[in-house]
PDB file with one MODEL, atoms N, CA, C and O in Angstrom:
MODEL        1
ATOM      1  N   UNK A   1       3.096 -27.762  -6.929  1.00  0.00           N
ATOM      2  CA  UNK A   1       2.228 -26.694  -7.371  1.00  0.00           C
ATOM      3  C   UNK A   1       1.184 -27.289  -8.316  1.00  0.00           C
ATOM      4  O   UNK A   1       1.526 -28.024  -9.242  1.00  0.00           O
ATOM      5  N   UNK A   2      -0.068 -26.975  -8.081  1.00  0.00           N
ATOM      6  CA  UNK A   2      -1.163 -27.493  -8.896  1.00  0.00           C
ATOM      7  C   UNK A   2      -1.258 -26.731 -10.208  1.00  0.00           C
ATOM      8  O   UNK A   2      -1.027 -25.523 -10.267  1.00  0.00           O
ATOM      9  N   UNK A   3      -1.603 -27.465 -11.257  1.00  0.00           N
ATOM     10  CA  UNK A   3      -1.800 -26.819 -12.550  1.00  0.00           C
ATOM     11  C   UNK A   3      -3.203 -26.244 -12.609  1.00  0.00           C
ATOM     12  O   UNK A   3      -4.148 -26.841 -12.093  1.00  0.00           O
ATOM     13  N   UNK A   4      -3.335 -25.102 -13.228  1.00  0.00           N
ATOM     14  CA  UNK A   4      -4.634 -24.457 -13.369  1.00  0.00           C
ATOM     15  C   UNK A   4      -5.446 -25.089 -14.478  1.00  0.00           C
ATOM     16  O   UNK A   4      -4.981 -25.982 -15.187  1.00  0.00           O
ATOM     17  N   UNK A   5      -6.657 -24.610 -14.610  1.00  0.00           N
ATOM     18  CA  UNK A   5      -7.543 -25.071 -15.667  1.00  0.00           C
ATOM     19  C   UNK A   5      -7.012 -24.606 -17.015  1.00  0.00           C
ATOM     20  O   UNK A   5      -6.546 -23.475 -17.152  1.00  0.00           O
ATOM     21  N   UNK A   6      -7.083 -25.478 -17.998  1.00  0.00           N
ATOM     22  CA  UNK A   6      -6.676 -25.119 -19.358  1.00  0.00           C
ATOM     23  C   UNK A   6      -7.923 -24.763 -20.151  1.00  0.00           C
ATOM     24  O   UNK A   6      -8.905 -25.504 -20.148  1.00  0.00           O
ATOM     25  N   UNK A   7      -7.877 -23.643 -20.816  1.00  0.00           N
ATOM     26  CA  UNK A   7      -8.998 -23.197 -21.639  1.00  0.00           C
ATOM     27  C   UNK A   7      -8.600 -23.278 -23.108  1.00  0.00           C
ATOM     28  O   UNK A   7      -7.446 -23.041 -23.464  1.00  0.00           O
ATOM     29  N   UNK A   8      -9.558 -23.612 -23.944  1.00  0.00           N
ATOM     30  CA  UNK A   8      -9.279 -23.712 -25.376  1.00  0.00           C
ATOM     31  C   UNK A   8      -9.076 -22.317 -25.970  1.00  0.00           C
ATOM     32  O   UNK A   8      -9.579 -21.331 -25.432  1.00  0.00           O
ATOM     33  N   UNK A   9      -8.349 -22.237 -27.063  1.00  0.00           N
ATOM     34  CA  UNK A   9      -8.194 -20.941 -27.739  1.00  0.00           C
ATOM     35  C   UNK A   9      -9.547 -20.345 -28.138  1.00  0.00           C
ATOM     36  O   UNK A   9      -9.720 -19.126 -28.119  1.00  0.00           O
ATOM     37  N   UNK A  10     -10.496 -21.200 -28.497  1.00  0.00           N
ATOM     38  CA  UNK A  10     -11.832 -20.724 -28.878  1.00  0.00           C
ATOM     39  C   UNK A  10     -12.533 -20.067 -27.694  1.00  0.00           C
ATOM     40  O   UNK A  10     -13.166 -19.023 -27.847  1.00  0.00           O
ATOM     41  N   UNK A  11     -12.422 -20.678 -26.512  1.00  0.00           N
ATOM     42  CA  UNK A  11     -13.037 -20.112 -25.311  1.00  0.00           C
ATOM     43  C   UNK A  11     -12.414 -18.756 -24.996  1.00  0.00           C
ATOM     44  O   UNK A  11     -13.120 -17.795 -24.689  1.00  0.00           O
ATOM     45  N   UNK A  12     -11.090 -18.687 -25.076  1.00  0.00           N
ATOM     46  CA  UNK A  12     -10.396 -17.430 -24.796  1.00  0.00           C
ATOM     47  C   UNK A  12     -10.835 -16.336 -25.770  1.00  0.00           C
ATOM     48  O   UNK A  12     -11.091 -15.203 -25.365  1.00  0.00           O
ATOM     49  N   UNK A  13     -10.919 -16.682 -27.051  1.00  0.00           N
ATOM     50  CA  UNK A  13     -11.325 -15.704 -28.068  1.00  0.00           C
ATOM     51  C   UNK A  13     -12.747 -15.219 -27.819  1.00  0.00           C
ATOM     52  O   UNK A  13     -13.029 -14.027 -27.937  1.00  0.00           O
ATOM     53  N   UNK A  14     -13.640 -16.140 -27.474  1.00  0.00           N
ATOM     54  CA  UNK A  14     -15.026 -15.752 -27.190  1.00  0.00           C
ATOM     55  C   UNK A  14     -15.098 -14.877 -25.947  1.00  0.00           C
ATOM     56  O   UNK A  14     -15.885 -13.931 -25.899  1.00  0.00           O
ATOM     57  N   UNK A  15     -14.288 -15.182 -24.943  1.00  0.00           N
ATOM     58  CA  UNK A  15     -14.277 -14.389 -23.717  1.00  0.00           C
ATOM     59  C   UNK A  15     -13.819 -12.959 -24.006  1.00  0.00           C
ATOM     60  O   UNK A  15     -14.417 -12.004 -23.510  1.00  0.00           O
ATOM     61  N   UNK A  16     -12.775 -12.811 -24.797  1.00  0.00           N
ATOM     62  CA  UNK A  16     -12.260 -11.478 -25.142  1.00  0.00           C
ATOM     63  C   UNK A  16     -13.279 -10.726 -25.992  1.00  0.00           C
ATOM     64  O   UNK A  16     -13.473  -9.523 -25.817  1.00  0.00           O
ATOM     65  N   UNK A  17     -13.927 -11.435 -26.910  1.00  0.00           N
ATOM     66  CA  UNK A  17     -14.960 -10.804 -27.744  1.00  0.00           C
ATOM     67  C   UNK A  17     -16.135 -10.344 -26.881  1.00  0.00           C
ATOM     68  O   UNK A  17     -16.657  -9.245 -27.072  1.00  0.00           O
ATOM     69  N   UNK A  18     -16.550 -11.182 -25.933  1.00  0.00           N
ATOM     70  CA  UNK A  18     -17.638 -10.817 -25.025  1.00  0.00           C
ATOM     71  C   UNK A  18     -17.257  -9.586 -24.206  1.00  0.00           C
ATOM     72  O   UNK A  18     -18.082  -8.696 -23.996  1.00  0.00           O
ATOM     73  N   UNK A  19     -16.027  -9.537 -23.752  1.00  0.00           N
ATOM     74  CA  UNK A  19     -15.551  -8.373 -23.000  1.00  0.00           C
ATOM     75  C   UNK A  19     -15.634  -7.114 -23.861  1.00  0.00           C
ATOM     76  O   UNK A  19     -16.117  -6.079 -23.400  1.00  0.00           O
ATOM     77  N   UNK A  20     -15.174  -7.194 -25.088  1.00  0.00           N
ATOM     78  CA  UNK A  20     -15.211  -6.031 -25.986  1.00  0.00           C
ATOM     79  C   UNK A  20     -16.643  -5.582 -26.258  1.00  0.00           C
ATOM     80  O   UNK A  20     -16.933  -4.386 -26.281  1.00  0.00           O
ATOM     81  N   UNK A  21     -17.534  -6.548 -26.462  1.00  0.00           N
ATOM     82  CA  UNK A  21     -18.932  -6.223 -26.763  1.00  0.00           C
ATOM     83  C   UNK A  21     -19.666  -5.631 -25.565  1.00  0.00           C
ATOM     84  O   UNK A  21     -20.569  -4.813 -25.736  1.00  0.00           O
ATOM     85  N   UNK A  22     -19.290  -6.033 -24.368  1.00  0.00           N
ATOM     86  CA  UNK A  22     -20.019  -5.579 -23.188  1.00  0.00           C
ATOM     87  C   UNK A  22     -19.372  -4.374 -22.513  1.00  0.00           C
ATOM     88  O   UNK A  22     -19.917  -3.854 -21.539  1.00  0.00           O
ATOM     89  N   UNK A  23     -18.227  -3.922 -23.007  1.00  0.00           N
ATOM     90  CA  UNK A  23     -17.491  -2.819 -22.371  1.00  0.00           C
ATOM     91  C   UNK A  23     -18.343  -1.568 -22.182  1.00  0.00           C
ATOM     92  O   UNK A  23     -18.235  -0.906 -21.150  1.00  0.00           O
ATOM     93  N   UNK A  24     -19.174  -1.235 -23.140  1.00  0.00           N
ATOM     94  CA  UNK A  24     -19.986  -0.028 -23.065  1.00  0.00           C
ATOM     95  C   UNK A  24     -21.051  -0.056 -21.984  1.00  0.00           C
ATOM     96  O   UNK A  24     -21.606   0.986 -21.635  1.00  0.00           O
ATOM     97  N   UNK A  25     -21.340  -1.224 -21.455  1.00  0.00           N
ATOM     98  CA  UNK A  25     -22.372  -1.364 -20.427  1.00  0.00           C
ATOM     99  C   UNK A  25     -21.853  -1.081 -19.022  1.00  0.00           C
ATOM    100  O   UNK A  25     -22.631  -1.080 -18.068  1.00  0.00           O
ATOM    101  N   UNK A  26     -20.562  -0.843 -18.880  1.00  0.00           N
ATOM    102  CA  UNK A  26     -19.959  -0.652 -17.562  1.00  0.00           C
ATOM    103  C   UNK A  26     -19.264   0.699 -17.485  1.00  0.00           C
ATOM    104  O   UNK A  26     -18.878   1.277 -18.501  1.00  0.00           O
ATOM    105  N   UNK A  27     -19.113   1.185 -16.273  1.00  0.00           N
ATOM    106  CA  UNK A  27     -18.518   2.504 -16.072  1.00  0.00           C
ATOM    107  C   UNK A  27     -17.003   2.517 -16.269  1.00  0.00           C
ATOM    108  O   UNK A  27     -16.410   3.581 -16.445  1.00  0.00           O
ATOM    109  N   UNK A  28     -16.378   1.344 -16.240  1.00  0.00           N
ATOM    110  CA  UNK A  28     -14.929   1.284 -16.441  1.00  0.00           C
ATOM    111  C   UNK A  28     -14.534  -0.067 -17.019  1.00  0.00           C
ATOM    112  O   UNK A  28     -15.294  -1.034 -16.964  1.00  0.00           O
ATOM    113  N   UNK A  29     -13.344  -0.112 -17.566  1.00  0.00           N
ATOM    114  CA  UNK A  29     -12.795  -1.360 -18.100  1.00  0.00           C
ATOM    115  C   UNK A  29     -12.651  -2.393 -16.983  1.00  0.00           C
ATOM    116  O   UNK A  29     -12.929  -3.575 -17.183  1.00  0.00           O
ATOM    117  N   UNK A  30     -12.219  -1.942 -15.814  1.00  0.00           N
ATOM    118  CA  UNK A  30     -12.045  -2.850 -14.681  1.00  0.00           C
ATOM    119  C   UNK A  30     -13.353  -3.512 -14.295  1.00  0.00           C
ATOM    120  O   UNK A  30     -13.395  -4.721 -14.067  1.00  0.00           O
ATOM    121  N   UNK A  31     -14.419  -2.734 -14.219  1.00  0.00           N
ATOM    122  CA  UNK A  31     -15.725  -3.298 -13.859  1.00  0.00           C
ATOM    123  C   UNK A  31     -16.207  -4.284 -14.913  1.00  0.00           C
ATOM    124  O   UNK A  31     -16.790  -5.317 -14.581  1.00  0.00           O
ATOM    125  N   UNK A  32     -15.967  -3.972 -16.173  1.00  0.00           N
ATOM    126  CA  UNK A  32     -16.352  -4.886 -17.254  1.00  0.00           C
ATOM    127  C   UNK A  32     -15.590  -6.200 -17.128  1.00  0.00           C
ATOM    128  O   UNK A  32     -16.180  -7.274 -17.239  1.00  0.00           O
ATOM    129  N   UNK A  33     -14.296  -6.119 -16.900  1.00  0.00           N
ATOM    130  CA  UNK A  33     -13.480  -7.327 -16.752  1.00  0.00           C
ATOM    131  C   UNK A  33     -13.959  -8.147 -15.565  1.00  0.00           C
ATOM    132  O   UNK A  33     -14.110  -9.365 -15.668  1.00  0.00           O
ATOM    133  N   UNK A  34     -14.198  -7.488 -14.440  1.00  0.00           N
ATOM    134  CA  UNK A  34     -14.641  -8.204 -13.243  1.00  0.00           C
ATOM    135  C   UNK A  34     -15.952  -8.939 -13.483  1.00  0.00           C
ATOM    136  O   UNK A  34     -16.088 -10.099 -13.093  1.00  0.00           O
ATOM    137  N   UNK A  35     -16.916  -8.285 -14.119  1.00  0.00           N
ATOM    138  CA  UNK A  35     -18.227  -8.899 -14.313  1.00  0.00           C
ATOM    139  C   UNK A  35     -18.186 -10.012 -15.356  1.00  0.00           C
ATOM    140  O   UNK A  35     -18.754 -11.084 -15.142  1.00  0.00           O
ATOM    141  N   UNK A  36     -17.527  -9.770 -16.472  1.00  0.00           N
ATOM    142  CA  UNK A  36     -17.447 -10.796 -17.514  1.00  0.00           C
ATOM    143  C   UNK A  36     -16.683 -12.010 -16.987  1.00  0.00           C
ATOM    144  O   UNK A  36     -17.080 -13.149 -17.235  1.00  0.00           O
ATOM    145  N   UNK A  37     -15.601 -11.775 -16.267  1.00  0.00           N
ATOM    146  CA  UNK A  37     -14.840 -12.887 -15.683  1.00  0.00           C
ATOM    147  C   UNK A  37     -15.713 -13.689 -14.720  1.00  0.00           C
ATOM    148  O   UNK A  37     -15.692 -14.920 -14.733  1.00  0.00           O
ATOM    149  N   UNK A  38     -16.470 -12.993 -13.895  1.00  0.00           N
ATOM    150  CA  UNK A  38     -17.369 -13.670 -12.952  1.00  0.00           C
ATOM    151  C   UNK A  38     -18.405 -14.502 -13.709  1.00  0.00           C
ATOM    152  O   UNK A  38     -18.665 -15.652 -13.354  1.00  0.00           O
ATOM    153  N   UNK A  39     -18.992 -13.918 -14.749  1.00  0.00           N
ATOM    154  CA  UNK A  39     -19.997 -14.628 -15.546  1.00  0.00           C
ATOM    155  C   UNK A  39     -19.425 -15.895 -16.184  1.00  0.00           C
ATOM    156  O   UNK A  39     -20.123 -16.900 -16.317  1.00  0.00           O
ATOM    157  N   UNK A  40     -18.159 -15.839 -16.574  1.00  0.00           N
ATOM    158  CA  UNK A  40     -17.523 -16.978 -17.239  1.00  0.00           C
ATOM    159  C   UNK A  40     -16.864 -17.956 -16.271  1.00  0.00           C
ATOM    160  O   UNK A  40     -16.476 -19.058 -16.658  1.00  0.00           O
ATOM    161  N   UNK A  41     -16.741 -17.545 -15.015  1.00  0.00           N
ATOM    162  CA  UNK A  41     -16.115 -18.415 -14.024  1.00  0.00           C
ATOM    163  C   UNK A  41     -14.598 -18.454 -14.111  1.00  0.00           C
ATOM    164  O   UNK A  41     -13.972 -19.465 -13.793  1.00  0.00           O
ATOM    165  N   UNK A  42     -14.012 -17.343 -14.544  1.00  0.00           N
ATOM    166  CA  UNK A  42     -12.551 -17.245 -14.590  1.00  0.00           C
ATOM    167  C   UNK A  42     -12.121 -16.071 -13.719  1.00  0.00           C
ATOM    168  O   UNK A  42     -12.932 -15.208 -13.382  1.00  0.00           O
ATOM    169  N   UNK A  43     -10.855 -16.046 -13.361  1.00  0.00           N
ATOM    170  CA  UNK A  43     -10.328 -14.943 -12.563  1.00  0.00           C
ATOM    171  C   UNK A  43     -10.215 -13.687 -13.435  1.00  0.00           C
ATOM    172  O   UNK A  43      -9.868 -13.780 -14.612  1.00  0.00           O
ATOM    173  N   UNK A  44     -10.504 -12.519 -12.862  1.00  0.00           N
ATOM    174  CA  UNK A  44     -10.381 -11.278 -13.641  1.00  0.00           C
ATOM    175  C   UNK A  44      -8.992 -11.092 -14.261  1.00  0.00           C
ATOM    176  O   UNK A  44      -8.875 -10.636 -15.398  1.00  0.00           O
ATOM    177  N   UNK A  45      -7.950 -11.444 -13.518  1.00  0.00           N
ATOM    178  CA  UNK A  45      -6.596 -11.280 -14.052  1.00  0.00           C
ATOM    179  C   UNK A  45      -6.353 -12.200 -15.247  1.00  0.00           C
ATOM    180  O   UNK A  45      -5.598 -11.853 -16.155  1.00  0.00           O
ATOM    181  N   UNK A  46      -6.986 -13.360 -15.248  1.00  0.00           N
ATOM    182  CA  UNK A  46      -6.872 -14.279 -16.382  1.00  0.00           C
ATOM    183  C   UNK A  46      -7.483 -13.650 -17.626  1.00  0.00           C
ATOM    184  O   UNK A  46      -6.872 -13.650 -18.695  1.00  0.00           O
ATOM    185  N   UNK A  47      -8.690 -13.114 -17.484  1.00  0.00           N
ATOM    186  CA  UNK A  47      -9.350 -12.461 -18.614  1.00  0.00           C
ATOM    187  C   UNK A  47      -8.552 -11.253 -19.077  1.00  0.00           C
ATOM    188  O   UNK A  47      -8.452 -11.010 -20.279  1.00  0.00           O
ATOM    189  N   UNK A  48      -7.986 -10.497 -18.160  1.00  0.00           N
ATOM    190  CA  UNK A  48      -7.165  -9.326 -18.506  1.00  0.00           C
ATOM    191  C   UNK A  48      -5.939  -9.762 -19.319  1.00  0.00           C
ATOM    192  O   UNK A  48      -5.582  -9.109 -20.300  1.00  0.00           O
ATOM    193  N   UNK A  49      -5.300 -10.855 -18.915  1.00  0.00           N
ATOM    194  CA  UNK A  49      -4.140 -11.366 -19.663  1.00  0.00           C
ATOM    195  C   UNK A  49      -4.536 -11.782 -21.072  1.00  0.00           C
ATOM    196  O   UNK A  49      -3.826 -11.484 -22.032  1.00  0.00           O
ATOM    197  N   UNK A  50      -5.667 -12.469 -21.199  1.00  0.00           N
ATOM    198  CA  UNK A  50      -6.139 -12.882 -22.529  1.00  0.00           C
ATOM    199  C   UNK A  50      -6.378 -11.665 -23.403  1.00  0.00           C
ATOM    200  O   UNK A  50      -6.001 -11.654 -24.575  1.00  0.00           O
ATOM    201  N   UNK A  51      -7.011 -10.627 -22.832  1.00  0.00           N
ATOM    202  CA  UNK A  51      -7.283  -9.399 -23.584  1.00  0.00           C
ATOM    203  C   UNK A  51      -5.973  -8.729 -24.002  1.00  0.00           C
ATOM    204  O   UNK A  51      -5.831  -8.303 -25.148  1.00  0.00           O
ATOM    205  N   UNK A  52      -5.023  -8.635 -23.079  1.00  0.00           N
ATOM    206  CA  UNK A  52      -3.737  -8.007 -23.389  1.00  0.00           C
ATOM    207  C   UNK A  52      -2.988  -8.771 -24.476  1.00  0.00           C
ATOM    208  O   UNK A  52      -2.382  -8.168 -25.362  1.00  0.00           O
ATOM    209  N   UNK A  53      -3.033 -10.097 -24.404  1.00  0.00           N
ATOM    210  CA  UNK A  53      -2.357 -10.910 -25.415  1.00  0.00           C
ATOM    211  C   UNK A  53      -3.016 -10.714 -26.778  1.00  0.00           C
ATOM    212  O   UNK A  53      -2.331 -10.625 -27.796  1.00  0.00           O
ATOM    213  N   UNK A  54      -4.334 -10.648 -26.793  1.00  0.00           N
ATOM    214  CA  UNK A  54      -5.060 -10.408 -28.040  1.00  0.00           C
ATOM    215  C   UNK A  54      -4.692  -9.040 -28.608  1.00  0.00           C
ATOM    216  O   UNK A  54      -4.440  -8.911 -29.806  1.00  0.00           O
ATOM    217  N   UNK A  55      -4.661  -8.016 -27.752  1.00  0.00           N
ATOM    218  CA  UNK A  55      -4.290  -6.668 -28.196  1.00  0.00           C
ATOM    219  C   UNK A  55      -2.879  -6.656 -28.783  1.00  0.00           C
ATOM    220  O   UNK A  55      -2.641  -6.026 -29.814  1.00  0.00           O
ATOM    221  N   UNK A  56      -1.948  -7.346 -28.134  1.00  0.00           N
ATOM    222  CA  UNK A  56      -0.563  -7.383 -28.606  1.00  0.00           C
ATOM    223  C   UNK A  56      -0.467  -8.111 -29.945  1.00  0.00           C
ATOM    224  O   UNK A  56       0.292  -7.705 -30.825  1.00  0.00           O
ATOM    225  N   UNK A  57      -1.234  -9.181 -30.093  1.00  0.00           N
ATOM    226  CA  UNK A  57      -1.232  -9.937 -31.346  1.00  0.00           C
ATOM    227  C   UNK A  57      -1.772  -9.088 -32.487  1.00  0.00           C
ATOM    228  O   UNK A  57      -1.200  -9.068 -33.577  1.00  0.00           O
ATOM    229  N   UNK A  58      -2.863  -8.396 -32.239  1.00  0.00           N
ATOM    230  CA  UNK A  58      -3.456  -7.532 -33.264  1.00  0.00           C
ATOM    231  C   UNK A  58      -2.481  -6.420 -33.643  1.00  0.00           C
ATOM    232  O   UNK A  58      -2.326  -6.106 -34.823  1.00  0.00           O
ATOM    233  N   UNK A  59      -1.831  -5.830 -32.656  1.00  0.00           N
ATOM    234  CA  UNK A  59      -0.871  -4.759 -32.934  1.00  0.00           C
ATOM    235  C   UNK A  59       0.295  -5.278 -33.773  1.00  0.00           C
ATOM    236  O   UNK A  59       0.740  -4.604 -34.703  1.00  0.00           O
ATOM    237  N   UNK A  60       0.784  -6.457 -33.452  1.00  0.00           N
ATOM    238  CA  UNK A  60       1.898  -7.035 -34.208  1.00  0.00           C
ATOM    239  C   UNK A  60       1.472  -7.353 -35.636  1.00  0.00           C
ATOM    240  O   UNK A  60       2.225  -7.101 -36.577  1.00  0.00           O
ATOM    241  N   UNK A  61       0.274  -7.902 -35.804  1.00  0.00           N
ATOM    242  CA  UNK A  61      -0.218  -8.218 -37.143  1.00  0.00           C
ATOM    243  C   UNK A  61      -0.430  -6.946 -37.960  1.00  0.00           C
ATOM    244  O   UNK A  61      -0.144  -6.921 -39.157  1.00  0.00           O
ATOM    245  N   UNK A  62      -0.926  -5.899 -37.322  1.00  0.00           N
ATOM    246  CA  UNK A  62      -1.138  -4.627 -38.010  1.00  0.00           C
ATOM    247  C   UNK A  62       0.192  -4.062 -38.489  1.00  0.00           C
ATOM    248  O   UNK A  62       0.285  -3.531 -39.596  1.00  0.00           O
ATOM    249  N   UNK A  63       1.210  -4.175 -37.661  1.00  0.00           N
ATOM    250  CA  UNK A  63       2.524  -3.659 -38.036  1.00  0.00           C
ATOM    251  C   UNK A  63       3.088  -4.434 -39.223  1.00  0.00           C
ATOM    252  O   UNK A  63       3.771  -3.855 -40.068  1.00  0.00           O
ATOM    253  N   UNK A  64       2.811  -5.740 -39.300  1.00  0.00           N
ATOM    254  CA  UNK A  64       3.277  -6.533 -40.439  1.00  0.00           C
ATOM    255  C   UNK A  64       2.544  -6.146 -41.719  1.00  0.00           C
ATOM    256  O   UNK A  64       3.133  -6.125 -42.800  1.00  0.00           O
ATOM    257  N   UNK A  65       1.260  -5.841 -41.588  1.00  0.00           N
ATOM    258  CA  UNK A  65       0.446  -5.501 -42.754  1.00  0.00           C
ATOM    259  C   UNK A  65       0.736  -4.085 -43.236  1.00  0.00           C
ATOM    260  O   UNK A  65       0.855  -3.839 -44.437  1.00  0.00           O
ATOM    261  N   UNK A  66       0.846  -3.156 -42.288  1.00  0.00           N
ATOM    262  CA  UNK A  66       1.051  -1.743 -42.614  1.00  0.00           C
ATOM    263  C   UNK A  66       2.435  -1.304 -42.141  1.00  0.00           C
ATOM    264  O   UNK A  66       2.628  -1.106 -40.941  1.00  0.00           O
ATOM    265  N   UNK A  67       3.384  -1.148 -43.028  1.00  0.00           N
ATOM    266  CA  UNK A  67       4.667  -0.574 -42.601  1.00  0.00           C
ATOM    267  C   UNK A  67       4.406   0.790 -41.953  1.00  0.00           C
ATOM    268  O   UNK A  67       3.430   1.459 -42.293  1.00  0.00           O
ATOM    269  N   UNK A  68       5.251   1.194 -41.046  1.00  0.00           N
ATOM    270  CA  UNK A  68       5.023   2.402 -40.241  1.00  0.00           C
ATOM    271  C   UNK A  68       4.555   3.613 -41.034  1.00  0.00           C
ATOM    272  O   UNK A  68       3.572   4.250 -40.654  1.00  0.00           O
ATOM    273  N   UNK A  69       5.219   3.938 -42.102  1.00  0.00           N
ATOM    274  CA  UNK A  69       4.853   5.150 -42.834  1.00  0.00           C
ATOM    275  C   UNK A  69       3.488   5.017 -43.502  1.00  0.00           C
ATOM    276  O   UNK A  69       2.722   5.980 -43.531  1.00  0.00           O
ATOM    277  N   UNK A  70       3.175   3.856 -44.033  1.00  0.00           N
ATOM    278  CA  UNK A  70       1.881   3.643 -44.683  1.00  0.00           C
ATOM    279  C   UNK A  70       0.762   3.680 -43.655  1.00  0.00           C
ATOM    280  O   UNK A  70      -0.273   4.305 -43.885  1.00  0.00           O
ATOM    281  N   UNK A  71       0.961   3.017 -42.527  1.00  0.00           N
ATOM    282  CA  UNK A  71      -0.052   2.974 -41.468  1.00  0.00           C
ATOM    283  C   UNK A  71      -0.338   4.377 -40.943  1.00  0.00           C
ATOM    284  O   UNK A  71      -1.494   4.741 -40.727  1.00  0.00           O
ATOM    285  N   UNK A  72       0.705   5.152 -40.742  1.00  0.00           N
ATOM    286  CA  UNK A  72       0.535   6.507 -40.218  1.00  0.00           C
ATOM    287  C   UNK A  72      -0.323   7.353 -41.150  1.00  0.00           C
ATOM    288  O   UNK A  72      -1.128   8.158 -40.682  1.00  0.00           O
ATOM    289  N   UNK A  73      -0.166   7.187 -42.448  1.00  0.00           N
ATOM    290  CA  UNK A  73      -0.974   7.958 -43.398  1.00  0.00           C
ATOM    291  C   UNK A  73      -2.441   7.551 -43.336  1.00  0.00           C
ATOM    292  O   UNK A  73      -3.321   8.392 -43.523  1.00  0.00           O
ATOM    293  N   UNK A  74      -2.717   6.280 -43.079  1.00  0.00           N
ATOM    294  CA  UNK A  74      -4.095   5.792 -43.073  1.00  0.00           C
ATOM    295  C   UNK A  74      -4.850   6.124 -41.789  1.00  0.00           C
ATOM    296  O   UNK A  74      -6.074   6.251 -41.820  1.00  0.00           O
ATOM    297  N   UNK A  75      -4.163   6.266 -40.677  1.00  0.00           N
ATOM    298  CA  UNK A  75      -4.859   6.555 -39.420  1.00  0.00           C
ATOM    299  C   UNK A  75      -4.888   8.038 -39.096  1.00  0.00           C
ATOM    300  O   UNK A  75      -5.558   8.453 -38.150  1.00  0.00           O
ATOM    301  N   UNK A  76      -4.181   8.827 -39.856  1.00  0.00           N
ATOM    302  CA  UNK A  76      -4.146  10.277 -39.594  1.00  0.00           C
ATOM    303  C   UNK A  76      -5.366  10.956 -40.157  1.00  0.00           C
ATOM    304  O   UNK A  76      -5.508  12.173 -40.033  1.00  0.00           O
TER     305      UNK A  76
ENDMDL
END
């Protein structure tokens, strides 16, 4: 089995940031992912995984910073 291309953490972060910034220009999240992935030369599913991992990391960090009861008061 061939190994895929390895991307740097910086490239992944920039790709996810570009996706977030360009989301409003497309009619759906799927279309945004498809176009940004095409522009960057990566598979849409790869970009989707990077975005999901970033979302999960942010959620985990938020939970560490804001205990459940404190966080709930701030977002309500």
